[in-house]
Structures are given as structure tokens and as C-alpha cells.
Amino acid sequence: MHSQSGPIGEFDLIERFFKTGTAINSTLSLGIGDDCALIKPLLGEEIAITSDMLVEGRHFFVGTDPESLGRKALAVNLSDLAAMGAKPLGFTLAIALPTVDTQWLESLSKGLFAVANQFSCPLIGGDTTAGPLTLSITAIGSVYFEKAIRRSGAKIGDDIWVSGTVGDARLALAALRQEIILPECDLQSIAHRMHQPTPRVELGMKLGGIASAALDISDGLLGDLKHILKQSQVDAEIYLDQLPKSATLQKQSLAIQNQFAASGGDDYELCFTAPSKQRDVILEISKSLNLPLTRIGHITAMQNDKSTIRIMGTNGNFIGDADATALLKSFDHFAQ
Amino acid sequence: MHSQSGPIGEFDLIERFFKTGTAINSTLSLGIGDDCALIKPLLGEEIAITSDMLVEGRHFFVGTDPESLGRKALAVNLSDLAAMGAKPLGFTLAIALPTVDTQWLESLSKGLFAVANQFSCPLIGGDTTAGPLTLSITAIGSVYFEKAIRRSGAKIGDDIWVSGTVGDARLALAALRQEIILPECDLQSIAHRMHQPTPRVELGMKLGGIASAALDISDGLLGDLKHILKQSQVDAEIYLDQLPKSATLQKQSLAIQNQFAASGGDDYELCFTAPSKQRDVILEISKSLNLPLTRIGHITAMQNDKSTIRIMGTNGNFIGDADATALLKSFDHFAQ
């Protein structure tokens, strides 16, 4: 046995904390312990791949609860799979650790595997090393060839939809930073939105063939929507008062509500576009998943060579371009 | 344009340094710029996945030439694909950077894409963030269902082979650390073995269906061979004087030669096992690739519940178990 924080071998670490019993799904031919993992996709399936890196002090606070960290690290990657309409198949974890704290690793592993098991997404490989605390996850999924939802597919006239509510993760961050004082019950009602985001995997899988474009909201609704616009070469109009906000966020001033809903990061809801003929189907999906899906605007023709979001007020009046307002403060790890 | 080391956005970084023109291979449906990359394997192919993380000060020296770093970071992952017999399809790069030094990034990118282009392995996605210098790469490959070479397939009587020469990377490290003084010409002849290892991709692809087990030598020949033995539940005999050594290493004392060849890390040669009936085929492969393949021992029955390597001397005399000698100093990032 190894001591609480003494030296421990790399192979021991993997065996002990990460080679646990996630349900192996049928496409996994070979898991941890060889030079590579092997996945055998079904006929007609493509493989979707996404990587994210989380650095201590940058993406999470020093001293963050390791179980929440484990949950979030995997959830944000599954959210990318969801935005593509892909079904999770497995993930790799590369982790740098300043010291080996077995209790901390047990908690991290618990959080990771809670999400892994929820989505039948086994750990299939990885790397552990000494270094400043950093987690890098690559998630692998599958999607039928015609069903992958790309960012480039939005068409003029398409509706713009968003799942769940937006702005709660930003509100929780504001409370943690003491920018805003929240009553304990309010904080409790939204803290999980920041610490334990729910990847919209089922929604993404149902939207294949229905949505024309999609992405997940990690940096802020308007900033992320811009990526769809840019890749689809279109503009958008957004109805500011249609943004879906939680009861807790609605207790804040209208200015805070709008700012956090429009450009707060870390929500991991899906923003997607779809032809208007799909409205009934989308509302059926909303019902079947018990997840609000809200129409917040529509796609318009590009007016100049730069994709633009026009923010519209209650009576359809034009408020301003998102670029020209304080709304569009998309989270950018280097530029902020 | 951005200043030399000023703030620069995450999206800019990817566009500018990493979205360059690697030849897209036929299986890549969608590259950088969406939530996920998409790869469409051929009928009957499995997907092989491997992840490695390189941390500054741990896996490479502070101030390492970024072009070499870029080459090595991708090469070590392709080496894992090679050890599985897989053909490279693409890779993701997650990178944490303390500052944005455009010159440094250009060099890193140059090194990465030199290897990417050599093996037709495009960058398909990634993540950039601020943080202590860390590179995490996930490489994706494909291998026909029956051709993947696992670590668990070694059988009693199989030959044990190794490609190229072993110990040179360790000798270069010893020279850098000034443990050993090498003439300039000797250092030049082996420095690339440490800084720019050659992943044995073509060899791995040819060994599918021929080798019974394989891995790449990253931590040291004997230490890595142990993983094959453990997973195959067998023992091995290794002929110490058969280990293939470069002319440069052969100038060192016999003790240094043996130690570096047997347990020096970072060689990234392949160690594999194969039935003796495959000897001719393997020597043909050696000839066609112009790459020495050397028979260094054979697989024996397990003598107790722990896989053992018996080291044999010139006249077939037993020298000792690898565990009982100073030879087996496998590089382990935590335990060293």
C-alpha cells in the first residue's frame, strides 16, 4: 500500500483510481492497459472526437472540490459530443498532479465515474504525470453519417433555439466572487449549474436530422452563437426578452439578467438552429425529455462581410448589435 | 495583427498556428472548428486511441527547442499507434501556455506539422489555454479488426524482437546531464534519438497478423517488456549481448552499454513477440523498411505468479533476474 501523499507509480495510479468498473459499452473492443484503446463503430457511423484542457487557477479555483471537478471535466467534453449529435463511446484522461493525494484522487475518480456511468461512457485510456494540476480529456462518440450537426448548416429563416435556462452558471460565479450577494437558498438552487453542468447528450442525439446547426454554450450564448453565424455565413436577430432565465436569475435586476443570460459562460446548454417546419417536432422532444426548449430568434441574411447579431427588444424594436453593446463579453482564456 | 507576446484570443491562436495545411486524409470528414472532429473509418476497421501528456520540467527541459518539442510530442503518440499496428488518422492537441510567444508557437507548429505531414496525420481539434506549459495529445488511428497487436498475445516459445537500436536516447540524456562526456560528433549522431524519435508506424502496420504482442519502448526495454509478460501471463529469457546497440553506444563501457540498452527510456523502438515460424517474414520486413529487427530472446512459461525476465549471458549462462539487477530501472514519473 502507498502512503497518503508519498510516491506512487504511474501504473499503480491508473490501476487504483481510474481502472474502475464503468459499464463497458458494446463498441469498446479494448480498454485501459494497452498502447491504445480500440473502439469498433457500427456500420454507417462516424467517430466524433473532442478535447478539452482544464488548468487549476484558470478553469477552476485552487481547492475546488475534486468530485465536482471530476464531474465537470467529463461533462464539458460530453457537452461537445452532444452539440454534434453524437452518442458517447468513451474518454481518455491525461492528468498532471503536483502530489499524489489518494483521498483527493478517490474523490476525483468518484465524480468522473458518476458522469461516465450516467452516460455509459467508459474511461478507455490515459496518462498520469507529475506537474501543475491539469486535466485533459478527449471524448469519443459516434453519430450516423447524415446525422452529425455541424456549425455550418444554419440557413436564412431558421429559428434559433436554446435548451434549459442560461445565465445561472454566471450568477453562481458572481456570488462566489462576491460581486453579488445571494440568499443561501438561491445560491443552492444554482450552484450545481456552475459546478456540475448537465451535458445535453439525449437532446443532441434527438436533434440529428432536425437541427441545421448546433453548439454548446461554454463561453456565453451570443459569443458562441457567433461561431454558428460565421461558419454558416449568416446574421441573426435575437429577442432579448425571450432568453430563458431561471426563477433565481429573474430576481436580479434586468440589466444583470440580460447580461448573464446573453453572455455568461459555463452553461453548457445547447444553442441550435432549425427550419421553422420543425417547431412541433422540437416541442415534442422538449416534452419527452422534460427539458425546456425556447425559440430566441431567427437567422437572417448576412448584411456585410462580418456576421452580426441584432438584439431586438420587447416590441421588436432594434436595441443594438451585440458587438456594439456590453452584452458580448465572450469568455476568452487569453483575451480577458 | 497581434504583438509578439501580448494578449491573443484562443480562436486566433488555433486559426493562426494550428489550422495549417496538413494533407487531409480520406477518412477525415470534418476537421478543426466545430464542436468535434468527425472521422469515418472504413468497413471492418477499428479505431485506436491513445493520449499522452508532456509537462515542462518533467518530460522536457525548460527552454527546449519548440520545434523539437512539437516533433516529439506527436511522435510519441504515433509510436503508441505503431505499437498497436494502427495507421494514423489524426490527432487533437490541448496546450496550456504561460504566455503567448508567437515565435515559439510558430516553431512548435512547424515541428508538429513536420511529423503530421510525414505520417498524413492531420490536426483535427484541440484546446488552447493559459497555464503552465503542458501539451496533451490524443492520436487516433485505424486498424483492421483482426490485425490489432495487443500486449496480451505473447505465447510460450515466441521470439522476442526489437527494432532499430536501444539505449541511444539514454546516452544523449547522460551527455546533456554531463554524467558522461561525449565527443561532439558522437553527441550529434545520437541527439536526434532523444529529441526527435522516429515512430515506427510503417513497421507496426506491417506487423499486424504477424506479431503476437507489441509495445513501444518509452520507459526502457526490460521495464516495458514486463507489461507484455504480465498481460500475457508468461516469462522471458533475454540474451544480453544480443541487444542492438549503435556504434556510438558501443564506444562506452560494457556496463553502460548494457544498462542503457536494457533500461534506458525514450527510444520509441518497438518490442514485439512473434512465433518462430515468422522469422523469415520478419527479416523480409526488416529489409523492405531498411530497419534492423533483432531477435533478443524468447518467451518462456511462467515460473511463479509474477512475470520474470531472466537475463542470459554470452554462453547462455544465467546472469540474474531483471528484477534482481540494477538493469531494471524503468522510468516512472512518480516513483523515480
PDB file of N, CA and C in Angstrom, chain B residues 267-323:
ATOM      1  N   ASP B 267      13.405   5.527 -26.236  1.00  0.00           N
ATOM      2  CA  ASP B 267      13.887   5.073 -27.542  1.00  0.00           C
ATOM      3  C   ASP B 267      12.781   5.035 -28.597  1.00  0.00           C
ATOM      4  N   TYR B 268      11.567   4.703 -28.162  1.00  0.00           N
ATOM      5  CA  TYR B 268      10.417   4.603 -29.072  1.00  0.00           C
ATOM      6  C   TYR B 268      10.630   3.627 -30.214  1.00  0.00           C
ATOM      7  N   GLU B 269      11.468   2.594 -29.936  1.00  0.00           N
ATOM      8  CA  GLU B 269      11.512   1.456 -30.842  1.00  0.00           C
ATOM      9  C   GLU B 269      10.348   0.527 -30.467  1.00  0.00           C
ATOM     10  N   LEU B 270      10.031  -0.420 -31.343  1.00  0.00           N
ATOM     11  CA  LEU B 270       9.021  -1.410 -30.997  1.00  0.00           C
ATOM     12  C   LEU B 270       9.684  -2.673 -30.463  1.00  0.00           C
ATOM     13  N   CYS B 271       9.127  -3.207 -29.390  1.00  0.00           N
ATOM     14  CA  CYS B 271       9.493  -4.527 -28.881  1.00  0.00           C
ATOM     15  C   CYS B 271       8.280  -5.409 -29.171  1.00  0.00           C
ATOM     16  N   PHE B 272       8.492  -6.527 -29.847  1.00  0.00           N
ATOM     17  CA  PHE B 272       7.349  -7.376 -30.176  1.00  0.00           C
ATOM     18  C   PHE B 272       7.712  -8.850 -30.091  1.00  0.00           C
ATOM     19  N   THR B 273       6.701  -9.659 -29.976  1.00  0.00           N
ATOM     20  CA  THR B 273       6.895 -11.106 -29.948  1.00  0.00           C
ATOM     21  C   THR B 273       6.219 -11.693 -31.184  1.00  0.00           C
ATOM     22  N   ALA B 274       6.745 -12.830 -31.631  1.00  0.00           N
ATOM     23  CA  ALA B 274       6.165 -13.492 -32.812  1.00  0.00           C
ATOM     24  C   ALA B 274       6.557 -14.965 -32.779  1.00  0.00           C
ATOM     25  N   PRO B 275       5.699 -15.827 -33.318  1.00  0.00           N
ATOM     26  CA  PRO B 275       6.057 -17.250 -33.410  1.00  0.00           C
ATOM     27  C   PRO B 275       7.313 -17.413 -34.261  1.00  0.00           C
ATOM     28  N   SER B 276       8.116 -18.446 -33.968  1.00  0.00           N
ATOM     29  CA  SER B 276       9.397 -18.600 -34.668  1.00  0.00           C
ATOM     30  C   SER B 276       9.194 -18.840 -36.164  1.00  0.00           C
ATOM     31  N   LYS B 277       8.037 -19.350 -36.555  1.00  0.00           N
ATOM     32  CA  LYS B 277       7.784 -19.576 -37.998  1.00  0.00           C
ATOM     33  C   LYS B 277       7.713 -18.256 -38.781  1.00  0.00           C
ATOM     34  N   GLN B 278       7.633 -17.160 -38.095  1.00  0.00           N
ATOM     35  CA  GLN B 278       7.545 -15.864 -38.772  1.00  0.00           C
ATOM     36  C   GLN B 278       8.916 -15.216 -38.999  1.00  0.00           C
ATOM     37  N   ARG B 279       9.986 -15.910 -38.597  1.00  0.00           N
ATOM     38  CA  ARG B 279      11.316 -15.277 -38.677  1.00  0.00           C
ATOM     39  C   ARG B 279      11.643 -14.738 -40.066  1.00  0.00           C
ATOM     40  N   ASP B 280      11.377 -15.554 -41.079  1.00  0.00           N
ATOM     41  CA  ASP B 280      11.726 -15.127 -42.448  1.00  0.00           C
ATOM     42  C   ASP B 280      10.910 -13.907 -42.870  1.00  0.00           C
ATOM     43  N   VAL B 281       9.624 -13.959 -42.550  1.00  0.00           N
ATOM     44  CA  VAL B 281       8.742 -12.835 -42.898  1.00  0.00           C
ATOM     45  C   VAL B 281       9.241 -11.558 -42.224  1.00  0.00           C
ATOM     46  N   ILE B 282       9.632 -11.679 -40.982  1.00  0.00           N
ATOM     47  CA  ILE B 282      10.086 -10.506 -40.223  1.00  0.00           C
ATOM     48  C   ILE B 282      11.392  -9.963 -40.803  1.00  0.00           C
ATOM     49  N   LEU B 283      12.277 -10.859 -41.208  1.00  0.00           N
ATOM     50  CA  LEU B 283      13.528 -10.382 -41.801  1.00  0.00           C
ATOM     51  C   LEU B 283      13.276  -9.726 -43.166  1.00  0.00           C
ATOM     52  N   GLU B 284      12.245 -10.189 -43.868  1.00  0.00           N
ATOM     53  CA  GLU B 284      11.843  -9.533 -45.120  1.00  0.00           C
ATOM     54  C   GLU B 284      11.337  -8.111 -44.841  1.00  0.00           C
ATOM     55  N   ILE B 285      10.536  -7.981 -43.795  1.00  0.00           N
ATOM     56  CA  ILE B 285      10.015  -6.661 -43.412  1.00  0.00           C
ATOM     57  C   ILE B 285      11.180  -5.734 -43.074  1.00  0.00           C
ATOM     58  N   SER B 286      12.136  -6.274 -42.309  1.00  0.00           N
ATOM     59  CA  SER B 286      13.327  -5.505 -41.933  1.00  0.00           C
ATOM     60  C   SER B 286      14.025  -4.950 -43.177  1.00  0.00           C
ATOM     61  N   LYS B 287      14.147  -5.830 -44.177  1.00  0.00           N
ATOM     62  CA  LYS B 287      14.818  -5.455 -45.419  1.00  0.00           C
ATOM     63  C   LYS B 287      14.024  -4.388 -46.162  1.00  0.00           C
ATOM     64  N   SER B 288      12.717  -4.599 -46.254  1.00  0.00           N
ATOM     65  CA  SER B 288      11.881  -3.670 -47.037  1.00  0.00           C
ATOM     66  C   SER B 288      11.834  -2.289 -46.389  1.00  0.00           C
ATOM     67  N   LEU B 289      11.952  -2.232 -45.071  1.00  0.00           N
ATOM     68  CA  LEU B 289      11.910  -0.927 -44.380  1.00  0.00           C
ATOM     69  C   LEU B 289      13.313  -0.371 -44.134  1.00  0.00           C
ATOM     70  N   ASN B 290      14.316  -1.150 -44.469  1.00  0.00           N
ATOM     71  CA  ASN B 290      15.691  -0.759 -44.183  1.00  0.00           C
ATOM     72  C   ASN B 290      15.858  -0.410 -42.705  1.00  0.00           C
ATOM     73  N   LEU B 291      15.316  -1.284 -41.871  1.00  0.00           N
ATOM     74  CA  LEU B 291      15.307  -1.073 -40.411  1.00  0.00           C
ATOM     75  C   LEU B 291      15.707  -2.381 -39.735  1.00  0.00           C
ATOM     76  N   PRO B 292      16.814  -2.366 -38.968  1.00  0.00           N
ATOM     77  CA  PRO B 292      17.220  -3.604 -38.300  1.00  0.00           C
ATOM     78  C   PRO B 292      16.114  -4.112 -37.360  1.00  0.00           C
ATOM     79  N   LEU B 293      15.849  -5.400 -37.425  1.00  0.00           N
ATOM     80  CA  LEU B 293      14.959  -6.047 -36.459  1.00  0.00           C
ATOM     81  C   LEU B 293      15.750  -7.192 -35.858  1.00  0.00           C
ATOM     82  N   THR B 294      15.927  -7.183 -34.557  1.00  0.00           N
ATOM     83  CA  THR B 294      16.855  -8.106 -33.902  1.00  0.00           C
ATOM     84  C   THR B 294      16.128  -9.005 -32.907  1.00  0.00           C
ATOM     85  N   ARG B 295      16.422 -10.285 -33.007  1.00  0.00           N
ATOM     86  CA  ARG B 295      15.861 -11.254 -32.072  1.00  0.00           C
ATOM     87  C   ARG B 295      16.690 -11.210 -30.790  1.00  0.00           C
ATOM     88  N   ILE B 296      16.064 -10.875 -29.659  1.00  0.00           N
ATOM     89  CA  ILE B 296      16.822 -10.661 -28.413  1.00  0.00           C
ATOM     90  C   ILE B 296      16.452 -11.654 -27.322  1.00  0.00           C
ATOM     91  N   GLY B 297      15.550 -12.585 -27.611  1.00  0.00           N
ATOM     92  CA  GLY B 297      15.189 -13.543 -26.566  1.00  0.00           C
ATOM     93  C   GLY B 297      13.955 -14.316 -26.957  1.00  0.00           C
ATOM     94  N   HIS B 298      13.381 -15.007 -25.974  1.00  0.00           N
ATOM     95  CA  HIS B 298      12.147 -15.747 -26.260  1.00  0.00           C
ATOM     96  C   HIS B 298      11.275 -15.817 -25.014  1.00  0.00           C
ATOM     97  N   ILE B 299      10.038 -16.171 -25.288  1.00  0.00           N
ATOM     98  CA  ILE B 299       9.030 -16.260 -24.223  1.00  0.00           C
ATOM     99  C   ILE B 299       9.072 -17.657 -23.601  1.00  0.00           C
ATOM    100  N   THR B 300       9.015 -17.692 -22.281  1.00  0.00           N
ATOM    101  CA  THR B 300       9.036 -18.977 -21.561  1.00  0.00           C
ATOM    102  C   THR B 300       7.814 -19.069 -20.649  1.00  0.00           C
ATOM    103  N   ALA B 301       7.612 -20.263 -20.101  1.00  0.00           N
ATOM    104  CA  ALA B 301       6.448 -20.468 -19.215  1.00  0.00           C
ATOM    105  C   ALA B 301       6.637 -19.704 -17.908  1.00  0.00           C
ATOM    106  N   MET B 302       5.561 -19.269 -17.355  1.00  0.00           N
ATOM    107  CA  MET B 302       5.592 -18.523 -16.095  1.00  0.00           C
ATOM    108  C   MET B 302       6.001 -19.482 -14.974  1.00  0.00           C
ATOM    109  N   GLN B 303       6.994 -19.069 -14.176  1.00  0.00           N
ATOM    110  CA  GLN B 303       7.504 -19.987 -13.154  1.00  0.00           C
ATOM    111  C   GLN B 303       6.869 -19.751 -11.795  1.00  0.00           C
ATOM    112  N   ASN B 304       6.430 -18.532 -11.554  1.00  0.00           N
ATOM    113  CA  ASN B 304       5.628 -18.305 -10.351  1.00  0.00           C
ATOM    114  C   ASN B 304       4.562 -17.273 -10.705  1.00  0.00           C
ATOM    115  N   ASP B 305       3.914 -16.700  -9.721  1.00  0.00           N
ATOM    116  CA  ASP B 305       2.768 -15.852 -10.046  1.00  0.00           C
ATOM    117  C   ASP B 305       3.169 -14.443 -10.529  1.00  0.00           C
ATOM    118  N   LYS B 306       4.486 -14.215 -10.656  1.00  0.00           N
ATOM    119  CA  LYS B 306       4.975 -12.910 -11.081  1.00  0.00           C
ATOM    120  C   LYS B 306       5.803 -13.079 -12.352  1.00  0.00           C
ATOM    121  N   SER B 307       5.489 -12.299 -13.367  1.00  0.00           N
ATOM    122  CA  SER B 307       6.234 -12.406 -14.624  1.00  0.00           C
ATOM    123  C   SER B 307       7.694 -12.033 -14.404  1.00  0.00           C
ATOM    124  N   THR B 308       8.602 -12.847 -14.918  1.00  0.00           N
ATOM    125  CA  THR B 308      10.032 -12.676 -14.665  1.00  0.00           C
ATOM    126  C   THR B 308      10.810 -12.622 -15.975  1.00  0.00           C
ATOM    127  N   ILE B 309      11.804 -11.756 -15.996  1.00  0.00           N
ATOM    128  CA  ILE B 309      12.741 -11.729 -17.117  1.00  0.00           C
ATOM    129  C   ILE B 309      14.061 -12.309 -16.647  1.00  0.00           C
ATOM    130  N   ARG B 310      14.503 -13.397 -17.276  1.00  0.00           N
ATOM    131  CA  ARG B 310      15.801 -13.993 -16.932  1.00  0.00           C
ATOM    132  C   ARG B 310      16.831 -13.468 -17.928  1.00  0.00           C
ATOM    133  N   ILE B 311      17.901 -12.865 -17.400  1.00  0.00           N
ATOM    134  CA  ILE B 311      18.940 -12.284 -18.249  1.00  0.00           C
ATOM    135  C   ILE B 311      20.010 -13.340 -18.510  1.00  0.00           C
ATOM    136  N   MET B 312      20.282 -13.616 -19.765  1.00  0.00           N
ATOM    137  CA  MET B 312      21.241 -14.653 -20.121  1.00  0.00           C
ATOM    138  C   MET B 312      22.493 -14.030 -20.727  1.00  0.00           C
ATOM    139  N   GLY B 313      23.660 -14.589 -20.393  1.00  0.00           N
ATOM    140  CA  GLY B 313      24.944 -14.071 -20.868  1.00  0.00           C
ATOM    141  C   GLY B 313      25.379 -14.709 -22.182  1.00  0.00           C
ATOM    142  N   THR B 314      26.614 -14.420 -22.537  1.00  0.00           N
ATOM    143  CA  THR B 314      27.149 -14.813 -23.843  1.00  0.00           C
ATOM    144  C   THR B 314      27.024 -16.301 -24.131  1.00  0.00           C
ATOM    145  N   ASN B 315      27.328 -17.119 -23.160  1.00  0.00           N
ATOM    146  CA  ASN B 315      27.333 -18.557 -23.407  1.00  0.00           C
ATOM    147  C   ASN B 315      26.031 -19.204 -22.971  1.00  0.00           C
ATOM    148  N   GLY B 316      24.981 -18.402 -22.911  1.00  0.00           N
ATOM    149  CA  GLY B 316      23.694 -18.933 -22.482  1.00  0.00           C
ATOM    150  C   GLY B 316      23.641 -19.121 -20.971  1.00  0.00           C
ATOM    151  N   ASN B 317      24.661 -18.604 -20.295  1.00  0.00           N
ATOM    152  CA  ASN B 317      24.655 -18.727 -18.832  1.00  0.00           C
ATOM    153  C   ASN B 317      23.692 -17.713 -18.211  1.00  0.00           C
ATOM    154  N   PHE B 318      23.085 -18.109 -17.116  1.00  0.00           N
ATOM    155  CA  PHE B 318      22.113 -17.278 -16.427  1.00  0.00           C
ATOM    156  C   PHE B 318      22.825 -16.195 -15.616  1.00  0.00           C
ATOM    157  N   ILE B 319      22.513 -14.923 -15.878  1.00  0.00           N
ATOM    158  CA  ILE B 319      23.153 -13.832 -15.147  1.00  0.00           C
ATOM    159  C   ILE B 319      22.316 -13.429 -13.938  1.00  0.00           C
ATOM    160  N   GLY B 320      21.024 -13.326 -14.121  1.00  0.00           N
ATOM    161  CA  GLY B 320      20.168 -12.971 -12.995  1.00  0.00           C
ATOM    162  C   GLY B 320      18.801 -12.558 -13.499  1.00  0.00           C
ATOM    163  N   ASP B 321      17.852 -12.449 -12.570  1.00  0.00           N
ATOM    164  CA  ASP B 321      16.541 -11.926 -12.933  1.00  0.00           C
ATOM    165  C   ASP B 321      16.667 -10.417 -13.096  1.00  0.00           C
ATOM    166  N   ALA B 322      15.915  -9.875 -14.032  1.00  0.00           N
ATOM    167  CA  ALA B 322      15.995  -8.432 -14.261  1.00  0.00           C
ATOM    168  C   ALA B 322      15.616  -7.667 -13.006  1.00  0.00           C
ATOM    169  N   ASP B 323      14.662  -8.214 -12.259  1.00  0.00           N
ATOM    170  CA  ASP B 323      14.234  -7.522 -11.045  1.00  0.00           C
ATOM    171  C   ASP B 323      15.366  -7.413 -10.041  1.00  0.00           C
TER     172      ASP B 323
END
